[in-house]
Amino acid sequence: MIPDKPGLEGLEAKWDAVWEETAIYRFAEGQPRSEVFSIDTPPPTVSGSLHVGHVFSYTHTDIIARHRRMSGKAVFYPMGWDDNGLPTERRVQNYYGVSCDPSLPYDPGGNPGSATGTESDSTTDTKSGSVSGTGPAGGKPEKQTASKAGSKQSSKSDAQPPVKVSRPNFIKLCEELTASDEQAFEQLFRHIGLSVDWTRTYTTIDSHCRRVSQLAFLENLRRGEAYQIEAPTLWDVTFQTAVAQAELDDREKPGAYHKLRFRGDGLSSGNGDSDRDGLSSGDGDIWIDTTRPELVPSCVALVAHPDDARYRPRFGSTVRSPVFDVEVPVLAHPAADPEKGTGIAMICTFGDTTDITWWRELNLPTRTVIDRDGRFAVEPPEVIKSQAGRAAYARLAGKTAAAARREIAAVFAETGDLEGEPRPITHPVKFFEKGDKPLEIVASRQWYIRNGGRDDALRQALIDRGTQMHWIPGYMRARYENWIAGLNGDWLISRQRYFGVPIPLWYRLNEAGSPVWDDPLQPDASTLPVDPSVDCPPGYSETQRDRPGGFTGDPDVMDTWATSSLTPQIATGWRSDEALHESTFPMDLRPQAHDIIRTWLFSTVVRAHFDADTVPWRNCALSGWILDPDRKKMAKSVGNVQVPTGLLESYGADAMRYWAACGRPGTDTAFDEQQFRIGRRLAVKLLNASKFALRFDNPGEAEVTEILDRSMLRRLADLVDDTGAALESFDYARALERTESFFWAFTDDYLELVKARAYGEQGEAASQSARQTLRIALEVLQQLFAPFMPFVTEEVWSWWHSGSVHVSAWPQGDRLRALAGDVTAQPSEVAAAVLSAVRRAKSEAKRPLRAEVQCATVTDTAERLAVLQAVTDDVKAAGRINELITAEGSEFSVKVELAPEQT
RNA sequence: GGGCGCGUAGCUCAGAUGGUUUAGAGCGCUUCCCUUACAAGGAAGAAGCCGGGGGUUCGAGUCCCUCCGCGCCCA
């Protein structure tokens, strides 16, 4: 049963198979809510390869799950894969060499992507070895795959131009690619021993999730929490989609102030063409500084602070824009910063988010120049009438913003409207977090869900929700509150993309063929999920699609967070399995990383607030990041990612979990391979200590009689209480640290002290006590380690138990304390102190530990000497001490006389 | 600029509500030991003005103030 030379190799595969077969992690349905511990596992994005960061945080959750399971809870621990959204689209584009063209009809026969050859095109820069068959788990430590490639999709590709495929075909490819990834992810998660109920998995694009997502949206719509509006929208020109506030990144970018002249020729405030003869007159001119001179044709006003004496006389008057010669008013608004540039700014539609504020609050017209592809529209705004202005605009038409900027600077320089050279500065520019071109702002019709960004009562209600959850660590709640406090708009959920959950609506077309936006056609709930681009609204037929008097489908999909925010509803069977939902929702635990509090955590609270008038979970545990040795966040885009597979092979899953468990909740942890070695050593030690303790005959019902044994059990009782409390409060790192430190002391001291006695050197009764205690302690230690190192503990448990350690009952401190009776921790402490002193003496004398001690003199207080008396036989045996003399004194010391070296 | 966190041995970190006399662990380093549980191991040792300064207290790494440095989130 117990191998001669126990090892760790092969334990993962062996026990994973057994656990699968015995189904010990399967959720036991039908339990009352109080007996259930439900976990809202955040579905990892499957579009990239797994790295050690995933192992890190998912292990933390698993430790808690395993502890709750051993504590008697029915643990509800499903797993999802987040596969909808842009990351997948980008990878599909690169991997298959395709791009989506929604205007194409579905091609049911061919799979264009597969046909055009996967491997050939993927050479661009995804060496997509990681996504084929063996999956990301087998991936090499590649850096920068999709993130870079995706953004370069159209230009610069030296390979073939992408093959255009229909939206349904494109989605098929997305599903194909993610399916193989998901398998690989599951394999890796099994390999590291996550005790997930693998019969309960979902993917955020599957039909269940689409249904929940659409149903929840329709409910939001019905209750007035979702609405659509035509408004200026942050827009990514690369992906050509709207993005939400939560997806913004500010990046410091170089730019340049251009000092431009607006003419204040109060006289010529009328007709446009000819009166530019006052070129040199300059008294009424106003100079503004701007980093975006190309937006002058979209300028609708100038604005300065109301208290700014320099410009106060000009408020209410007008000036004319350089070259384009458009008359614009000079206005006052408190958001204008007198310290910036010349203290007066031009308002364009739209250069940045402040422009939106001004435009809205000052009730200004819209003069759009940049199209959704980020290029200047062919036609100038109507308001530009002068020939010179139209000619100048023609030089910008079709150009990107950056190119137009260079062009217009040249124009202004020619006309003398640009003073001096542009002055380089660096300033924060808003980017889509996944994009690499600055965001533009375009006016478009979009769907929103209210989130308190425009409603103080709702804002406060959501902040209050934060206080109804337990945050681990507690200070993370501040981030939640800060984010809500800083919201400046509702949650934009529509995206102009393809691989996502469609917005389940259609619009009537009037006789002119224009959509009637106000009263969307809704599907019957029983037909969900629907795809409005394929399905028809109730009462219509396909022949009426896109025909005047007919209907048109909403072309957009929902933000990936609009689905991800529903994982509690998705996982617990909301509106599909009410019994399950009742016993699992609100959920007990949401583990996640701290950087997505603003997105995932917050949006999930919003949905539960609306749908169920509750918080979605009782506890949220925020895990830290893995940092590389230089303390930079480990991320694919940085190229410093550690892939887990190699580490798993050399150190084993338990060692990797050990490393993960050492990272305290919420704390960023530097990756340190040394920790893997330590974890592995601990696992090996557990094998060997178990083997040792079990080598003696089973003492049956023998009683624990010896003082030393009872004293050790007393300390073990304290450990059990301590670790139990730590795990209850999600402090797995503390629990592990305590258990580990006890365990090493246990092997160093207790095992050595009782070794001789266990072998029978002090008679049968004393031996039985030792053997019994060894077994009791071993059993408890195996259980305490089980949540952390499930494989090795299951292995050693199996040497002497029939069931799984993972469904055994968590140890009780009281039982151990009862065995200890009135014996305190002191005897084992005194014995260990003497033994340690003897070891030190031998080590300092450079003698082996088995060297005999002629005579050891222990000086200590009378009280402790009396205690030592009770354990003296064990101490003498362990230290190989021939004669042990005691002497009273206030200071503890041990004088060691070694026996002469034998020759 | 606002918020949050951090600064303890060469390195990575523990030190929960201030108090077991001379501040802990692991790694690394040095020395020793192939001991019948364990050599991909074991034992032992050296090593710290607990970021600086001020304060509260009988007593502070632990609380307060301030300064310096670092990181993150948000403007």
Short mmCIF file of C-alpha atoms in Angstrom, two decimals, chain A residues 80-353:
data_model
loop_
_atom_site.label_atom_id
_atom_site.label_comp_id
_atom_site.label_asym_id
_atom_site.label_seq_id
_atom_site.Cartn_x
_atom_site.Cartn_y
_atom_site.Cartn_z
CA GLY A 80 -17.47 29.59 -17.36
CA TRP A 81 -15.41 30.64 -20.31
CA ASP A 82 -15.57 34.17 -21.55
CA ASP A 83 -15.33 33.85 -25.27
CA ASN A 84 -17.52 36.53 -26.76
CA GLY A 85 -16.27 39.88 -27.77
CA LEU A 86 -13.35 41.54 -29.41
CA PRO A 87 -10.45 39.42 -28.20
CA THR A 88 -11.90 36.41 -29.96
CA GLU A 89 -12.71 38.36 -33.09
CA ARG A 90 -9.18 39.58 -33.34
CA ARG A 91 -7.74 36.16 -32.92
CA VAL A 92 -10.05 34.68 -35.48
CA GLN A 93 -9.07 37.35 -37.95
CA ASN A 94 -5.42 36.57 -37.47
CA TYR A 95 -5.70 32.86 -37.14
CA TYR A 96 -7.87 32.23 -40.16
CA GLY A 97 -6.96 35.30 -42.16
CA VAL A 98 -10.53 36.53 -42.53
CA SER A 99 -12.52 39.61 -41.85
CA CYS A 100 -16.21 39.94 -41.24
CA ASP A 101 -18.41 41.63 -43.81
CA PRO A 102 -21.99 41.69 -42.54
CA SER A 103 -23.30 42.54 -46.00
CA LEU A 104 -22.32 39.12 -47.34
CA PRO A 105 -24.88 36.30 -47.24
CA TYR A 106 -24.26 33.24 -45.14
CA ASP A 107 -22.37 30.52 -46.96
CA PRO A 108 -23.66 27.29 -45.48
CA GLY A 109 -21.39 25.02 -47.46
CA GLY A 110 -17.94 26.33 -47.09
CA ASN A 111 -16.04 27.31 -44.10
CA PRO A 112 -14.06 30.00 -45.79
CA GLY A 113 -11.67 30.44 -42.96
CA SER A 114 -10.72 26.85 -42.58
CA ALA A 115 -10.39 26.54 -46.31
CA THR A 116 -8.00 29.39 -46.70
CA GLY A 117 -5.64 27.60 -44.44
CA THR A 118 -5.03 28.18 -40.84
CA GLU A 119 -1.34 27.80 -40.42
CA SER A 120 -0.16 29.67 -43.47
CA ASP A 121 -1.68 32.97 -42.63
CA SER A 122 -1.20 32.79 -38.96
CA THR A 123 2.47 33.39 -39.53
CA THR A 124 1.85 37.12 -39.55
CA ASP A 125 2.77 37.19 -35.97
CA THR A 126 0.65 34.73 -34.12
CA LYS A 127 2.59 31.57 -34.12
CA SER A 128 -0.68 30.11 -33.22
CA GLY A 129 0.72 26.86 -32.00
CA SER A 130 -0.96 27.67 -28.78
CA VAL A 131 -4.44 27.56 -30.18
CA SER A 132 -4.33 24.41 -32.20
CA GLY A 133 -5.28 21.10 -30.70
CA THR A 134 -3.00 21.00 -27.73
CA GLY A 135 -4.22 24.41 -26.86
CA PRO A 136 -2.91 27.33 -24.96
CA ALA A 137 -1.93 25.15 -22.11
CA GLY A 138 0.78 23.81 -24.30
CA GLY A 139 1.69 27.21 -25.56
CA LYS A 140 5.19 28.41 -25.71
CA PRO A 141 6.08 31.54 -23.86
CA GLU A 142 5.02 33.72 -26.71
CA LYS A 143 4.71 37.37 -26.32
CA GLN A 144 2.34 39.73 -27.95
CA THR A 145 0.14 37.73 -30.12
CA ALA A 146 -3.32 38.95 -30.74
CA SER A 147 -3.10 42.32 -29.16
CA LYS A 148 -0.66 43.69 -31.63
CA ALA A 149 -1.84 41.85 -34.64
CA GLY A 150 -5.47 42.72 -34.32
CA SER A 151 -4.95 46.37 -34.48
CA LYS A 152 -2.99 46.18 -37.65
CA GLN A 153 -5.55 44.17 -39.41
CA SER A 154 -6.14 46.25 -42.47
CA SER A 155 -2.93 47.98 -43.29
CA LYS A 156 0.65 46.90 -43.21
CA SER A 157 -0.04 43.25 -43.62
CA ASP A 158 2.49 41.80 -45.97
CA ALA A 159 0.44 38.61 -46.20
CA GLN A 160 -2.68 38.12 -48.30
CA PRO A 161 -5.51 40.51 -47.71
CA PRO A 162 -8.07 38.94 -45.40
CA VAL A 163 -10.84 36.89 -46.95
CA LYS A 164 -14.21 38.49 -46.36
CA VAL A 165 -16.80 36.24 -44.80
CA SER A 166 -20.38 36.71 -43.74
CA ARG A 167 -21.29 37.39 -40.16
CA PRO A 168 -22.74 33.90 -39.55
CA ASN A 169 -19.64 32.32 -41.08
CA PHE A 170 -17.43 34.53 -39.00
CA ILE A 171 -19.26 33.57 -35.85
CA LYS A 172 -18.86 29.93 -36.77
CA LEU A 173 -15.12 30.39 -36.92
CA CYS A 174 -15.17 32.14 -33.57
CA GLU A 175 -16.99 29.20 -32.07
CA GLU A 176 -14.64 26.73 -33.68
CA LEU A 177 -11.56 28.40 -32.34
CA THR A 178 -12.88 28.99 -28.83
CA ALA A 179 -14.11 25.42 -28.49
CA SER A 180 -10.61 24.01 -28.71
CA ASP A 181 -9.27 26.67 -26.37
CA GLU A 182 -11.88 25.86 -23.79
CA GLN A 183 -10.86 22.23 -23.77
CA ALA A 184 -7.29 23.19 -23.18
CA PHE A 185 -8.27 25.52 -20.39
CA GLU A 186 -10.28 22.83 -18.68
CA GLN A 187 -7.34 20.48 -18.92
CA LEU A 188 -5.05 22.95 -17.27
CA PHE A 189 -7.54 23.76 -14.54
CA ARG A 190 -7.98 20.08 -13.88
CA HIS A 191 -4.23 19.67 -13.82
CA ILE A 192 -3.88 22.20 -11.05
CA GLY A 193 -6.67 20.51 -9.16
CA LEU A 194 -9.51 22.99 -9.23
CA SER A 195 -12.42 21.23 -7.57
CA VAL A 196 -14.87 22.66 -10.06
CA ASP A 197 -18.07 20.81 -10.88
CA TRP A 198 -17.14 20.19 -14.49
CA THR A 199 -20.67 19.21 -15.36
CA ARG A 200 -21.57 22.86 -14.89
CA THR A 201 -19.74 24.88 -17.44
CA TYR A 202 -20.94 27.64 -19.69
CA THR A 203 -19.46 29.90 -22.30
CA THR A 204 -20.53 33.48 -22.56
CA ILE A 205 -21.56 33.04 -26.18
CA ASP A 206 -23.55 29.83 -25.74
CA SER A 207 -27.29 29.84 -26.20
CA HIS A 208 -28.01 29.78 -22.47
CA CYS A 209 -25.92 32.88 -21.92
CA ARG A 210 -27.37 34.60 -24.98
CA ARG A 211 -30.83 33.88 -23.67
CA VAL A 212 -30.11 35.16 -20.16
CA SER A 213 -28.35 38.15 -21.58
CA GLN A 214 -31.19 39.07 -23.92
CA LEU A 215 -33.86 38.36 -21.35
CA ALA A 216 -32.15 40.54 -18.78
CA PHE A 217 -31.80 43.29 -21.34
CA LEU A 218 -35.48 43.13 -22.24
CA GLU A 219 -36.33 43.30 -18.57
CA ASN A 220 -34.11 46.35 -18.21
CA LEU A 221 -35.92 47.83 -21.18
CA ARG A 222 -39.32 47.04 -19.75
CA ARG A 223 -38.46 48.68 -16.45
CA GLY A 224 -36.91 51.69 -18.15
CA GLU A 225 -33.36 50.91 -17.09
CA ALA A 226 -32.21 50.47 -20.67
CA TYR A 227 -32.69 53.21 -23.23
CA GLN A 228 -31.32 54.33 -26.54
CA ILE A 229 -30.28 57.77 -27.55
CA GLU A 230 -28.46 59.51 -30.35
CA ALA A 231 -25.50 61.21 -28.73
CA PRO A 232 -21.80 61.86 -29.00
CA THR A 233 -20.09 58.60 -28.32
CA LEU A 234 -16.52 57.58 -27.66
CA TRP A 235 -15.49 55.74 -30.74
CA ASP A 236 -12.61 53.46 -31.61
CA VAL A 237 -11.73 54.01 -35.25
CA THR A 238 -9.79 50.78 -35.62
CA PHE A 239 -12.53 48.49 -34.42
CA GLN A 240 -15.22 50.93 -35.49
CA THR A 241 -17.28 50.52 -32.42
CA ALA A 242 -18.50 52.58 -29.54
CA VAL A 243 -16.75 52.01 -26.24
CA ALA A 244 -17.79 52.62 -22.65
CA GLN A 245 -16.23 54.74 -19.95
CA ALA A 246 -15.06 51.63 -18.18
CA GLU A 247 -13.01 50.63 -21.21
CA LEU A 248 -11.02 53.83 -21.38
CA ASP A 249 -7.34 54.19 -20.75
CA ASP A 250 -5.58 57.49 -20.42
CA ARG A 251 -2.18 57.36 -22.06
CA GLU A 252 0.46 60.03 -22.03
CA LYS A 253 1.14 60.88 -25.64
CA PRO A 254 3.25 63.49 -27.36
CA GLY A 255 1.29 66.27 -28.95
CA ALA A 256 1.86 69.89 -29.84
CA TYR A 257 0.19 73.15 -29.06
CA HIS A 258 -0.63 75.08 -32.20
CA LYS A 259 -1.28 78.77 -31.56
CA LEU A 260 -4.00 79.82 -33.99
CA ARG A 261 -5.62 83.12 -34.80
CA PHE A 262 -9.34 83.68 -34.84
CA ARG A 263 -10.16 86.96 -36.49
CA GLY A 264 -12.12 89.51 -34.59
CA ASP A 265 -13.08 91.83 -37.41
CA GLY A 266 -16.36 92.84 -35.87
CA LEU A 267 -17.23 94.66 -39.09
CA SER A 268 -17.42 91.83 -41.49
CA SER A 269 -19.82 89.67 -39.66
CA GLY A 270 -21.91 88.96 -42.66
CA ASN A 271 -21.28 87.57 -46.10
CA GLY A 272 -18.44 85.20 -46.50
CA ASP A 273 -16.33 85.43 -49.55
CA SER A 274 -14.34 88.47 -50.25
CA ASP A 275 -13.64 90.47 -47.18
CA ARG A 276 -10.42 88.87 -46.04
CA ASP A 277 -8.46 91.91 -46.99
CA GLY A 278 -7.85 93.07 -43.43
CA LEU A 279 -5.15 90.48 -43.08
CA SER A 280 -2.84 92.59 -41.04
CA SER A 281 -5.36 94.19 -38.81
CA GLY A 282 -5.10 92.33 -35.55
CA ASP A 283 -6.56 94.24 -32.67
CA GLY A 284 -9.63 92.11 -32.21
CA ASP A 285 -7.94 88.83 -32.98
CA ILE A 286 -8.04 86.04 -30.44
CA TRP A 287 -5.26 83.50 -30.30
CA ILE A 288 -6.05 80.06 -29.04
CA ASP A 289 -3.83 77.07 -28.29
CA THR A 290 -4.93 73.69 -29.49
CA THR A 291 -3.42 70.28 -29.91
CA ARG A 292 -5.96 69.47 -32.60
CA PRO A 293 -5.78 72.19 -35.25
CA GLU A 294 -7.33 69.85 -37.80
CA LEU A 295 -10.63 70.26 -35.98
CA VAL A 296 -10.90 73.96 -36.75
CA PRO A 297 -13.47 73.19 -39.50
CA SER A 298 -15.67 71.62 -36.82
CA CYS A 299 -15.24 74.53 -34.43
CA VAL A 300 -18.52 75.86 -33.11
CA ALA A 301 -17.38 78.38 -30.50
CA LEU A 302 -14.54 79.70 -28.39
CA VAL A 303 -14.79 79.43 -24.65
CA ALA A 304 -13.08 81.04 -21.67
CA HIS A 305 -13.66 81.09 -17.96
CA PRO A 306 -16.42 83.53 -16.93
CA ASP A 307 -14.06 85.30 -14.50
CA ASP A 308 -11.26 85.70 -17.00
CA ALA A 309 -10.80 89.46 -17.36
CA ARG A 310 -8.87 89.06 -20.61
CA TYR A 311 -11.86 87.66 -22.42
CA ARG A 312 -14.82 88.97 -20.45
CA PRO A 313 -15.30 91.93 -22.80
CA ARG A 314 -15.51 89.52 -25.73
CA PHE A 315 -18.23 87.26 -24.39
CA GLY A 316 -21.21 87.50 -26.66
CA SER A 317 -19.24 88.71 -29.64
CA THR A 318 -18.11 86.59 -32.54
CA VAL A 319 -14.85 85.77 -34.27
CA ARG A 320 -14.07 84.05 -37.55
CA SER A 321 -12.11 80.85 -37.76
CA PRO A 322 -8.83 80.93 -39.65
CA VAL A 323 -8.94 79.90 -43.32
CA PHE A 324 -12.36 78.27 -43.03
CA ASP A 325 -13.74 81.64 -42.17
CA VAL A 326 -16.70 80.54 -40.14
CA GLU A 327 -18.24 82.89 -37.64
CA VAL A 328 -18.30 81.44 -34.12
CA PRO A 329 -19.38 82.98 -30.81
CA VAL A 330 -17.09 83.66 -27.87
CA LEU A 331 -18.68 82.14 -24.81
CA ALA A 332 -18.07 81.67 -21.10
CA HIS A 333 -18.01 78.39 -19.21
CA PRO A 334 -16.45 77.50 -15.86
CA ALA A 335 -14.81 74.36 -17.24
CA ALA A 336 -12.44 76.51 -19.29
CA ASP A 337 -9.03 76.59 -17.65
CA PRO A 338 -7.44 80.07 -17.64
CA GLU A 339 -4.04 78.46 -17.01
CA LYS A 340 -4.09 76.35 -20.11
CA GLY A 341 -2.54 77.80 -23.24
CA THR A 342 -3.88 81.26 -23.90
CA GLY A 343 -6.75 80.68 -21.51
CA ILE A 344 -9.33 80.41 -24.24
CA ALA A 345 -10.18 77.22 -26.09
CA MET A 346 -12.01 76.30 -29.21
CA ILE A 347 -15.00 74.00 -28.92
CA CYS A 348 -15.19 71.44 -31.68
CA THR A 349 -17.67 68.68 -32.31
CA PHE A 350 -15.95 66.73 -31.03
CA GLY A 351 -12.35 66.76 -29.96
CA ASP A 352 -12.61 65.48 -26.42
CA THR A 353 -15.11 64.79 -23.69
#
